[in-house]
mmCIF file of C-alpha atoms in Angstrom:
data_model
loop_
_atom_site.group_PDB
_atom_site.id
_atom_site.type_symbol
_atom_site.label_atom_id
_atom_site.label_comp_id
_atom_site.label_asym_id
_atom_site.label_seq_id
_atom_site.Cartn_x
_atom_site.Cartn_y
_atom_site.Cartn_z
ATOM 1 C CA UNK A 1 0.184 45.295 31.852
ATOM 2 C CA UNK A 2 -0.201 48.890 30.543
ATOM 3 C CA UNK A 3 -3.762 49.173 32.421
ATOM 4 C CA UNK A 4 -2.140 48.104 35.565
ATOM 5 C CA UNK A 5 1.130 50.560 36.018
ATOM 6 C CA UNK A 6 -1.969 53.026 34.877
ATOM 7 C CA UNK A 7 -3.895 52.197 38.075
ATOM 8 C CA UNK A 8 -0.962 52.010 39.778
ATOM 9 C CA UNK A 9 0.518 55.439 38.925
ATOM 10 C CA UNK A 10 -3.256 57.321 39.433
ATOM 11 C CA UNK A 11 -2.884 55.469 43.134
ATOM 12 C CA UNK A 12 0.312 56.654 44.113
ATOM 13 C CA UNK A 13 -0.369 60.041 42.792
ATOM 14 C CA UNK A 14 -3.656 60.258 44.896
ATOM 15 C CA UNK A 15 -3.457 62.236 48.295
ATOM 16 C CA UNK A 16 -3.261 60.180 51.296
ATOM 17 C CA UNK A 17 -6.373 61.852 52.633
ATOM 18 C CA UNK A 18 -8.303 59.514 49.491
ATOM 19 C CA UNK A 19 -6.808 56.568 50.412
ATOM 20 C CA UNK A 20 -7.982 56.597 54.114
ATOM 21 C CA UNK A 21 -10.559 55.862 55.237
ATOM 22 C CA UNK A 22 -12.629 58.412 57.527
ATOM 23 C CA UNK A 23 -12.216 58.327 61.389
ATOM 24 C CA UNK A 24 -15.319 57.746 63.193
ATOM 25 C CA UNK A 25 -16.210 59.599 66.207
ATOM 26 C CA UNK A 26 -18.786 59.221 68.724
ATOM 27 C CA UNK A 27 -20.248 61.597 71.186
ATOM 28 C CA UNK A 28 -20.481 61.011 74.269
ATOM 29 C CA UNK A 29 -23.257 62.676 77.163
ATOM 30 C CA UNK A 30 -26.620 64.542 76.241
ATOM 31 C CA UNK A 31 -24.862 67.773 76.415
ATOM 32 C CA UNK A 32 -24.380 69.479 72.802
ATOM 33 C CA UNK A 33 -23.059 73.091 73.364
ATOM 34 C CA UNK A 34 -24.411 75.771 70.984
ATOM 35 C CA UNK A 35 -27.189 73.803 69.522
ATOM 36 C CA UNK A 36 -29.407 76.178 67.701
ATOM 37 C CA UNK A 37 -32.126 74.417 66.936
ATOM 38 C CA UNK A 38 -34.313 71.631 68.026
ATOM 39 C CA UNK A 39 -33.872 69.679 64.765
ATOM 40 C CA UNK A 40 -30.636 70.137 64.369
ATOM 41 C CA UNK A 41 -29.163 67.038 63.346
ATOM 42 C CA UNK A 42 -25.581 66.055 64.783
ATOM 43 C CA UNK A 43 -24.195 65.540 61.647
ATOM 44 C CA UNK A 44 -25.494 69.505 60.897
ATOM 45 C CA UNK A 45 -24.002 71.098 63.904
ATOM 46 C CA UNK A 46 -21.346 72.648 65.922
ATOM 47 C CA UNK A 47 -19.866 69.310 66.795
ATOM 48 C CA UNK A 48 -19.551 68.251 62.716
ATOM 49 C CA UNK A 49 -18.200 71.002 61.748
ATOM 50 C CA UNK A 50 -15.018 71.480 64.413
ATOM 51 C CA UNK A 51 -14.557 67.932 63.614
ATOM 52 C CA UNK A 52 -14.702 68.525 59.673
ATOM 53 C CA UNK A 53 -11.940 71.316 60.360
ATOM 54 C CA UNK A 54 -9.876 68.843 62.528
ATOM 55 C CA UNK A 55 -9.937 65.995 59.928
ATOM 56 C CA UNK A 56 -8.698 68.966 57.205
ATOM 57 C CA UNK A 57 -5.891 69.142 59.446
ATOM 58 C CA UNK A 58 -5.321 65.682 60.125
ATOM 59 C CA UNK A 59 -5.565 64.858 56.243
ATOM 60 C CA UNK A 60 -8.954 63.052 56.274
ATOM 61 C CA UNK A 61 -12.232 63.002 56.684
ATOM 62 C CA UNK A 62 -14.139 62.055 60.284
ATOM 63 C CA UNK A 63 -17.884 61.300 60.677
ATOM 64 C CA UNK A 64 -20.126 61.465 63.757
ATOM 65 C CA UNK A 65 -21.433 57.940 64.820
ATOM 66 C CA UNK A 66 -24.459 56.871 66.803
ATOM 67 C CA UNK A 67 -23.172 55.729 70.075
ATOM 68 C CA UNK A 68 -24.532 52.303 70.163
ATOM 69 C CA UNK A 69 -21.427 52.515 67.509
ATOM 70 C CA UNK A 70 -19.039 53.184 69.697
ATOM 71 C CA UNK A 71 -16.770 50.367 69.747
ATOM 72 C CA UNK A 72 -15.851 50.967 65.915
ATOM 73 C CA UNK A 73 -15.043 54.458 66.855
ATOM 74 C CA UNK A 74 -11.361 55.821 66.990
ATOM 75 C CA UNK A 75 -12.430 59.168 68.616
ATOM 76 C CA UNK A 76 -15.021 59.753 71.766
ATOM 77 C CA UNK A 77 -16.098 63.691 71.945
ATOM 78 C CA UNK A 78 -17.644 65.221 74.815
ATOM 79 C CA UNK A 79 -18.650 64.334 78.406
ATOM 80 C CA UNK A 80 -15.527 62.187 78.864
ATOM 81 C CA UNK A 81 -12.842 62.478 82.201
ATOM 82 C CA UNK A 82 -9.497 62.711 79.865
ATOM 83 C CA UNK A 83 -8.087 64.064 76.754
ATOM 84 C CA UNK A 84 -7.578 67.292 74.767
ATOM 85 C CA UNK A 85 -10.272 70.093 75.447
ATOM 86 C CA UNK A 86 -11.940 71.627 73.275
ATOM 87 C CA UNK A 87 -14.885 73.490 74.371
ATOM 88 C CA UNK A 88 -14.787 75.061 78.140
ATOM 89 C CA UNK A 89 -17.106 77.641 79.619
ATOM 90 C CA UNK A 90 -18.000 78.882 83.094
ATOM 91 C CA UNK A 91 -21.253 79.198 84.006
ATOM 92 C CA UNK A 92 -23.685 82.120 83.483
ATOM 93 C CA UNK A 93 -26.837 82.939 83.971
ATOM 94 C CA UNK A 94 -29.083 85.903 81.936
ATOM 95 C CA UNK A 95 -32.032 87.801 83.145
ATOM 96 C CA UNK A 96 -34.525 90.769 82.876
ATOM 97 C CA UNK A 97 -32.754 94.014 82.459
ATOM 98 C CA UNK A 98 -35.157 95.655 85.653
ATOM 99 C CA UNK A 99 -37.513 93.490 87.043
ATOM 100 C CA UNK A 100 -34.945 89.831 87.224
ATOM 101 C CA UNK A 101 -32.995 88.571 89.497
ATOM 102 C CA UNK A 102 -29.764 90.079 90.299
ATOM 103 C CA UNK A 103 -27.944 87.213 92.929
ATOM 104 C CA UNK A 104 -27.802 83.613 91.937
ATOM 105 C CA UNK A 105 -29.089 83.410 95.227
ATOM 106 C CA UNK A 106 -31.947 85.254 94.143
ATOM 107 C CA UNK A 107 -32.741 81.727 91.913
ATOM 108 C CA UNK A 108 -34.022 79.887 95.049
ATOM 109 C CA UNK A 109 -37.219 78.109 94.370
ATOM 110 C CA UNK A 110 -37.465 79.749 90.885
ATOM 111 C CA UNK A 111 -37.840 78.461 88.031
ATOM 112 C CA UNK A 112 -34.280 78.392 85.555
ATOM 113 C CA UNK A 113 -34.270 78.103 81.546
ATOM 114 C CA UNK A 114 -31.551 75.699 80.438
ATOM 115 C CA UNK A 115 -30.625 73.679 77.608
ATOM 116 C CA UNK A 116 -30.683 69.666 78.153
ATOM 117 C CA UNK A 117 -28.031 67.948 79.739
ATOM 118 C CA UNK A 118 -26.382 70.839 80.456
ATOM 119 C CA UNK A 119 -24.250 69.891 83.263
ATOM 120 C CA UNK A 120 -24.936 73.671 85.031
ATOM 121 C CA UNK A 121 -27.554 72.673 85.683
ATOM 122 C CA UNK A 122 -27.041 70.398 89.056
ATOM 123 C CA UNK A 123 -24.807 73.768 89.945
ATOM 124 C CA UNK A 124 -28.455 75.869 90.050
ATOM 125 C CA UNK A 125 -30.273 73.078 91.846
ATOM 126 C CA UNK A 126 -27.958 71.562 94.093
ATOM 127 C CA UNK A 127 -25.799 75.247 95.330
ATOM 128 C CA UNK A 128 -28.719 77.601 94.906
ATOM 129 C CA UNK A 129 -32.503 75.919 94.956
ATOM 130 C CA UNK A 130 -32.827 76.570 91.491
ATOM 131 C CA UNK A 131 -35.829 74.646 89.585
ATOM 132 C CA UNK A 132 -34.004 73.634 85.853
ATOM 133 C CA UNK A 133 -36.585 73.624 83.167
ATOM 134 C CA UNK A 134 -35.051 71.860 79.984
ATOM 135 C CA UNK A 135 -35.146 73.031 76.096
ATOM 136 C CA UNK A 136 -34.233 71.335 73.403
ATOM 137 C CA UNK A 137 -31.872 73.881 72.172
ATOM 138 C CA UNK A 138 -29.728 77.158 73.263
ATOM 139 C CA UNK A 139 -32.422 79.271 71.618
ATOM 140 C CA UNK A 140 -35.024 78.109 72.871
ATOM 141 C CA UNK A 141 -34.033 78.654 76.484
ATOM 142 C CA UNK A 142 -33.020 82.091 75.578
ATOM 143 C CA UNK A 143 -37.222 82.372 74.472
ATOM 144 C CA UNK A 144 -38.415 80.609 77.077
ATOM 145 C CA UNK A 145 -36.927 83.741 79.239
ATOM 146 C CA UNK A 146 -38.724 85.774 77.466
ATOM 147 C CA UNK A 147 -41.898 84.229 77.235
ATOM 148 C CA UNK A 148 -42.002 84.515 81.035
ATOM 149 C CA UNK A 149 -41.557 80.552 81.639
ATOM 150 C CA UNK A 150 -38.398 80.970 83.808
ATOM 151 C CA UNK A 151 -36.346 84.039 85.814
ATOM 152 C CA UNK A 152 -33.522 83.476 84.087
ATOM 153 C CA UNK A 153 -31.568 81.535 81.620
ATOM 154 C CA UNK A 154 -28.654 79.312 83.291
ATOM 155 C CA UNK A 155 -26.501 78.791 80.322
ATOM 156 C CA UNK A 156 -22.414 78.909 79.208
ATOM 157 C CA UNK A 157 -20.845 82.060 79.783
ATOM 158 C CA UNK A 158 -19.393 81.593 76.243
ATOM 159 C CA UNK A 159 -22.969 82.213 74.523
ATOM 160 C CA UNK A 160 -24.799 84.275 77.021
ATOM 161 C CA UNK A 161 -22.208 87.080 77.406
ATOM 162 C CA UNK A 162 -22.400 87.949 73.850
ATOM 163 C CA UNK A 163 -25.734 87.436 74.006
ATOM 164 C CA UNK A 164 -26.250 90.478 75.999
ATOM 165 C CA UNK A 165 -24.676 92.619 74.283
ATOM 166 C CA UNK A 166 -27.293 92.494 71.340
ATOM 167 C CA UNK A 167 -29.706 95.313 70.433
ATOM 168 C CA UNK A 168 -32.797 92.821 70.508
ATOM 169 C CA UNK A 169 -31.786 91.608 74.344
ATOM 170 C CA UNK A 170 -31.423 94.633 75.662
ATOM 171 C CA UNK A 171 -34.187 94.109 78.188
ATOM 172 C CA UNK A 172 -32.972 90.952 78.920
ATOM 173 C CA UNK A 173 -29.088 91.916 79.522
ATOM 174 C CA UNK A 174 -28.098 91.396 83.115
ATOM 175 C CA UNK A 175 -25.803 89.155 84.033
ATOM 176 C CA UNK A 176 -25.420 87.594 87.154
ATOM 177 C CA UNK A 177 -21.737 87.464 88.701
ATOM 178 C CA UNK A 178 -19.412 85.222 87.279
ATOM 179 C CA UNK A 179 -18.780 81.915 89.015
ATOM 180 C CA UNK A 180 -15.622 81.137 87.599
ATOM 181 C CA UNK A 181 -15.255 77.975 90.340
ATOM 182 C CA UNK A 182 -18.436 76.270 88.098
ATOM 183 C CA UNK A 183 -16.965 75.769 84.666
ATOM 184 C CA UNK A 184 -17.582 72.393 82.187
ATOM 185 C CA UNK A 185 -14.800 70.966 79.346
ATOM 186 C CA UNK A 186 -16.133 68.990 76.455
ATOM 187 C CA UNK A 187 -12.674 66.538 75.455
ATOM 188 C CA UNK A 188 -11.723 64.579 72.584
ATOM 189 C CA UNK A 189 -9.975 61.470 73.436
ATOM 190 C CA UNK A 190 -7.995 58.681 70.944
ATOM 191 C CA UNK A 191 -7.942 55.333 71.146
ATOM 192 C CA UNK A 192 -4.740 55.460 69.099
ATOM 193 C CA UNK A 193 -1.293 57.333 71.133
ATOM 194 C CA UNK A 194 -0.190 58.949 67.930
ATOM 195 C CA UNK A 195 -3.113 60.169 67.066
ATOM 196 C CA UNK A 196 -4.216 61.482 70.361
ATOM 197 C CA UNK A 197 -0.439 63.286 70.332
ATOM 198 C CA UNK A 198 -1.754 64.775 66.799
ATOM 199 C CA UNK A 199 -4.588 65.996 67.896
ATOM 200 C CA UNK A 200 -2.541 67.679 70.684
ATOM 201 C CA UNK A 201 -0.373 69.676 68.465
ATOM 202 C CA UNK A 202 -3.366 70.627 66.075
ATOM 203 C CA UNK A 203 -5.378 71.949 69.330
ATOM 204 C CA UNK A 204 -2.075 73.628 70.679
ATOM 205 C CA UNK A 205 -1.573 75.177 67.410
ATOM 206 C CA UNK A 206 -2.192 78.783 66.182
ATOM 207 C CA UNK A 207 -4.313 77.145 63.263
ATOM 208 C CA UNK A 208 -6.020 75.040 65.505
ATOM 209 C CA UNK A 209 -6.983 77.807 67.831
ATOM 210 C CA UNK A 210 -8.103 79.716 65.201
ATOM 211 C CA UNK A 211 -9.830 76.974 63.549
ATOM 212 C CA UNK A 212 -12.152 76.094 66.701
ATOM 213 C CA UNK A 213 -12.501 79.884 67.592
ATOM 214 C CA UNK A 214 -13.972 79.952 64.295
ATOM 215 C CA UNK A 215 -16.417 77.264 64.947
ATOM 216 C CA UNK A 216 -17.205 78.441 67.994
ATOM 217 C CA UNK A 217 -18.179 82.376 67.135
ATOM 218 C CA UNK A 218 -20.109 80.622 64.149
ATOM 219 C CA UNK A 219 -22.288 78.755 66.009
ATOM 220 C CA UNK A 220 -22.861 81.329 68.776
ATOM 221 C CA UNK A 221 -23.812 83.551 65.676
ATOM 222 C CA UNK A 222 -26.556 80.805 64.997
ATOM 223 C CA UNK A 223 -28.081 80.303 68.012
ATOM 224 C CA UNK A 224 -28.250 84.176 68.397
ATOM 225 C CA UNK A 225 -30.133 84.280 64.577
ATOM 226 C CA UNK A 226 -32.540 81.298 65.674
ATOM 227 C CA UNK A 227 -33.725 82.979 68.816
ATOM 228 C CA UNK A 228 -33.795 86.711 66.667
ATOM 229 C CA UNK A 229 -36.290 84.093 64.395
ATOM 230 C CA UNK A 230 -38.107 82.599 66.977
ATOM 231 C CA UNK A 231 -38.939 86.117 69.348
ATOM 232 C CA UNK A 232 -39.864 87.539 65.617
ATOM 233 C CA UNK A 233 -42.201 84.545 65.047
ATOM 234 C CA UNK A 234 -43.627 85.634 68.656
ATOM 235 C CA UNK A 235 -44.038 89.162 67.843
ATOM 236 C CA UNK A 236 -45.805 88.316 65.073
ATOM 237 C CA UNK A 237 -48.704 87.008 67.008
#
């Protein structure tokens, strides 16, 4: 009897965050924002941790989920039509400091460094002629520019405006004119109402704000490291 109102007092006095169990999200799209690196896992990236920093606020844990596990999962992240944004950019696009382009229209039939499934990239082909070469990650396309392989790197405005204003690009720091007409959102949705509204509040929040500003400046600081890496790994040889 003793053992039991034991186990019964160390349950109530647990937090509610050990008692539940973790939400399960599941992204959705090939797009992945800020990736820094080709084998960067999902679990490893910007995606996981925003979403680690949104369970702490929610009281719980939430794991990433492969999406053929989608129909156990209570959140859906990404390419989706409704819910709560939380990643938006406008499109950009970053070239040679003399010799590049200085017009998107100067694109036409040239080839355009971008990472894959970035949805910018049916802007460059479809509006100006553009031919998209894909890379595996953010870095890589910003390497691929200057490795000569395209004229420019079609990318979020987010990443490539603080991109050029970095010591190591600065021969590679024009930017085309903004097209603020040609922007993307990355959502969260709910399958649960109340949790959706939660998620609301969090993302309306000052905290939450701050929390996926965080996020976001880390990760830009990452993919700006692994391309400092990988041009250093060039110069090298």
């Amino acid at each position: 009897m003793k053992s039991h109102l034991l186990r019964l007092l160390i349950v109530l006095l647990m937090p509610a965050s050990a008692l539940a169990a973790p939400l399960q999200a599941v992204l959705v799209g090939d797009y992945r924002p800020l990736k820094a690196t080709e084998a960067e896992a999902v679990t490893e990236g910007f995606e996981a941790a925003w979403l680690a920093s949104l369970g702490e606020a929610l009281g719980g844990d939430i794991d990433i989920v492969l999406a053929d596990a989608q129909a156990q999962a209570e959140l859906r992240i990404g390419e989706i039509s409704s819910g709560a944004v939380y990643y938006s950019s406008e499109i950009a696009a970053l070239a040679a400091a003399e010799a590049g382009p200085a017009e998107w229209t100067d694109l036409a039939g040239a080839p355009v460094c971008i990472a894959a499934g970035n949805p910018h990239a049916a802007t460059v082909v479809s509006r100006f002629d553009g031919i998209a070469r894909a890379y595996p990650s953010a870095a890589q396309t910003l390497i691929g520019l200057k490795l000569g392989e395209c004229q420019a790197v079609v990318g979020d405005q987010l990443l490539l405006q603080q991109i050029a204003t970095l010591p190591e690009w600065r021969r590679y720091n024009r930017l085309l004119p903004v097209l603020e007409e040609s922007a993307l959102a990355l959502r969260i949705e709910a399958d649960d109402a109340l949790l959706q509204q939660r998620i609301e509040q969090i993302l309306s929040s000052e905290q939450g704000q701050e929390m996926l500003v965080e996020a976001t400046q880390y990760w830009i600081d990452e993919v700006a490291f692994q391309a400092y890496v990988l041009a250093d790994t060039l110069d090298c040889h």
